[in-house]
mmCIF file of C-alpha atoms and ligand atoms in Angstrom:
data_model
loop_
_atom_site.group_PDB
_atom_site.id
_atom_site.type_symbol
_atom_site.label_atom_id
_atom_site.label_comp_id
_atom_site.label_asym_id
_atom_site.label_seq_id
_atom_site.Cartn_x
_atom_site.Cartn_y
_atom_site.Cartn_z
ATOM 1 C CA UNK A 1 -349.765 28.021 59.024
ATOM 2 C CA UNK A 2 -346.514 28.196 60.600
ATOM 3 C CA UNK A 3 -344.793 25.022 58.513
ATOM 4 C CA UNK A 4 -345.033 27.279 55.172
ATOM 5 C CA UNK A 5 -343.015 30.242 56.806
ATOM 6 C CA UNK A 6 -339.158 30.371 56.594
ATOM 7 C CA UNK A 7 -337.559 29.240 60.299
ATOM 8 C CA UNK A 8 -336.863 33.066 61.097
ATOM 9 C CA UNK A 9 -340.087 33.572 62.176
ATOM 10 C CA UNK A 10 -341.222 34.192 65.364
ATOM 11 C CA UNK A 11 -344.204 32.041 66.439
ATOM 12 C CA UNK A 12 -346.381 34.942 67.817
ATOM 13 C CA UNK A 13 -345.788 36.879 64.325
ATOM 14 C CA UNK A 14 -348.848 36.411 61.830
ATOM 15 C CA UNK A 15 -347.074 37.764 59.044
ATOM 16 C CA UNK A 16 -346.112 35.700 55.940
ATOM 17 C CA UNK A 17 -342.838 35.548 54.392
ATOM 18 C CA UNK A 18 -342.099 38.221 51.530
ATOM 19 C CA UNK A 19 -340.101 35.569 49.167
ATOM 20 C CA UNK A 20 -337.957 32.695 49.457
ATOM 21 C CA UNK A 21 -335.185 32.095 52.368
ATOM 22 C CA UNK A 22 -332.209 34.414 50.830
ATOM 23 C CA UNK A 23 -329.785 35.105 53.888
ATOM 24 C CA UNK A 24 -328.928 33.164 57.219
ATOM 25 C CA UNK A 25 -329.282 35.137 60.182
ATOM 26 C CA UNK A 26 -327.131 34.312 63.601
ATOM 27 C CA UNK A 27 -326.976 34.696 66.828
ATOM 28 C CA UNK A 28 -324.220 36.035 69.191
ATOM 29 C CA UNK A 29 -323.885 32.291 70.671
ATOM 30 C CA UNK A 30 -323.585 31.115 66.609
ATOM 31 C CA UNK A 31 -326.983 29.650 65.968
ATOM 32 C CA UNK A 32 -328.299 30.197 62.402
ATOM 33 C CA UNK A 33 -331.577 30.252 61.074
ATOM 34 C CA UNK A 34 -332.556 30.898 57.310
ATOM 35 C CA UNK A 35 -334.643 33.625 56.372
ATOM 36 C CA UNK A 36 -337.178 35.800 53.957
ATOM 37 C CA UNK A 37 -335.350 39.577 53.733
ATOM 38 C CA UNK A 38 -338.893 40.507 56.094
ATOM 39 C CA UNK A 39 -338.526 37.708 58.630
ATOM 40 C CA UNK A 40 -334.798 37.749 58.889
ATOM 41 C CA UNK A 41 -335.087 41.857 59.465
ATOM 42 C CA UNK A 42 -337.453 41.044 62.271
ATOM 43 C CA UNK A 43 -335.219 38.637 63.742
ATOM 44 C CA UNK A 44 -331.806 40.727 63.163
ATOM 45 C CA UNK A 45 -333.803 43.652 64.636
ATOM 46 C CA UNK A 46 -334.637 41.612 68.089
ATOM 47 C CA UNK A 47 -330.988 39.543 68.308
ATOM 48 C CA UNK A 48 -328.102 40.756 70.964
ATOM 49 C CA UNK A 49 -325.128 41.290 68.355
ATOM 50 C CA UNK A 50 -326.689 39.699 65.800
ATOM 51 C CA UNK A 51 -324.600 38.512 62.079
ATOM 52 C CA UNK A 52 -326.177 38.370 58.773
ATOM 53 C CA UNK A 53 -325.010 36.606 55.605
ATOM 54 C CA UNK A 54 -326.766 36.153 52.579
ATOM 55 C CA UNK A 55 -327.201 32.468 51.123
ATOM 56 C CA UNK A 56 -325.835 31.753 47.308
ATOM 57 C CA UNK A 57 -326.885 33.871 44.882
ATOM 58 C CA UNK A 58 -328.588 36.620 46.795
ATOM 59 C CA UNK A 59 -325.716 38.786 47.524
ATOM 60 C CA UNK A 60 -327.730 41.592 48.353
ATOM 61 C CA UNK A 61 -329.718 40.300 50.487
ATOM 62 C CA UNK A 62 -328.137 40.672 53.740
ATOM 63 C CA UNK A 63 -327.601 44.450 52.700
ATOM 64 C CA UNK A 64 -330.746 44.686 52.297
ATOM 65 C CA UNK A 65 -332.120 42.554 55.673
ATOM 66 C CA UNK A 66 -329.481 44.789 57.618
ATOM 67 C CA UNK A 67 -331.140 47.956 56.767
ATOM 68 C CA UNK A 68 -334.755 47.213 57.184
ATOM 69 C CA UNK A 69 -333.866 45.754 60.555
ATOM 70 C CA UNK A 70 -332.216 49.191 61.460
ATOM 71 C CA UNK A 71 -335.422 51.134 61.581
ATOM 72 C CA UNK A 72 -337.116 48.234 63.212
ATOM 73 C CA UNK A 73 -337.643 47.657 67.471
ATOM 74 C CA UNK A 74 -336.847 44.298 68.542
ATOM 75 C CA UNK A 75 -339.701 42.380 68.622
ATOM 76 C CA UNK A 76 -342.103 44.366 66.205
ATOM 77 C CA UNK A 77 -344.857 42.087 65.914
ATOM 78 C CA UNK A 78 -345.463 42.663 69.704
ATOM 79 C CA UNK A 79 -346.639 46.700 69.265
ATOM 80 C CA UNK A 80 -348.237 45.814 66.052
ATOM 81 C CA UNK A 81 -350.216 42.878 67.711
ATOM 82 C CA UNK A 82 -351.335 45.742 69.946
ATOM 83 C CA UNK A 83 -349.912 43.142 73.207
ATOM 84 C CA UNK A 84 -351.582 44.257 76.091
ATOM 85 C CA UNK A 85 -349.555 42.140 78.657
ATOM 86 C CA UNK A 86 -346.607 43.054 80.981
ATOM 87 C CA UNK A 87 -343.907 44.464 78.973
HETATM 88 ZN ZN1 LIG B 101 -340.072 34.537 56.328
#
């Protein structure tokens, strides 16, 4: 299940990717992963200082990754899993 998602998602999110990989997200210590606009809002929205750019020919796409991921938590899948372990 996992191999046909983009590398930006989380392995304890079930949800599939929303299109192809369009932007690279990366963390504050410089690692990059590429990423659908809904996994690489997920990911933005649960990264320490986290950078966006889009890949070539999607221009917009980082726009539009940075503002989902604004009115996301970190970690979303976790409340919508309903996780019932230690937070
Ligand atoms: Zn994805």
């Amino acid at each position: 299940m996992a191999a046909d998602r983009c590398p930006a998602a989380h392995a304890e999110d079930p949800t599939p990717c929303d299109g192809g990989q369009v932007v690279r997200v990366v963390d504050q210590q410089g690692t990059g992963v590429s990423a659908c606009i809904h996994h690489g809002a997920r990911l933005y929205a649960s990264l320490i200082r986290p950078r966006v750019y889009p890949l070539a020919g999607h221009d917009g796409a980082a726009i539009e990754v940075y503002n989902l991921a604004r009115v996301l938590r970190p970690f979303p899948w976790v409340h919508e899993n309903g996780y019932r372990g230690l937070i």
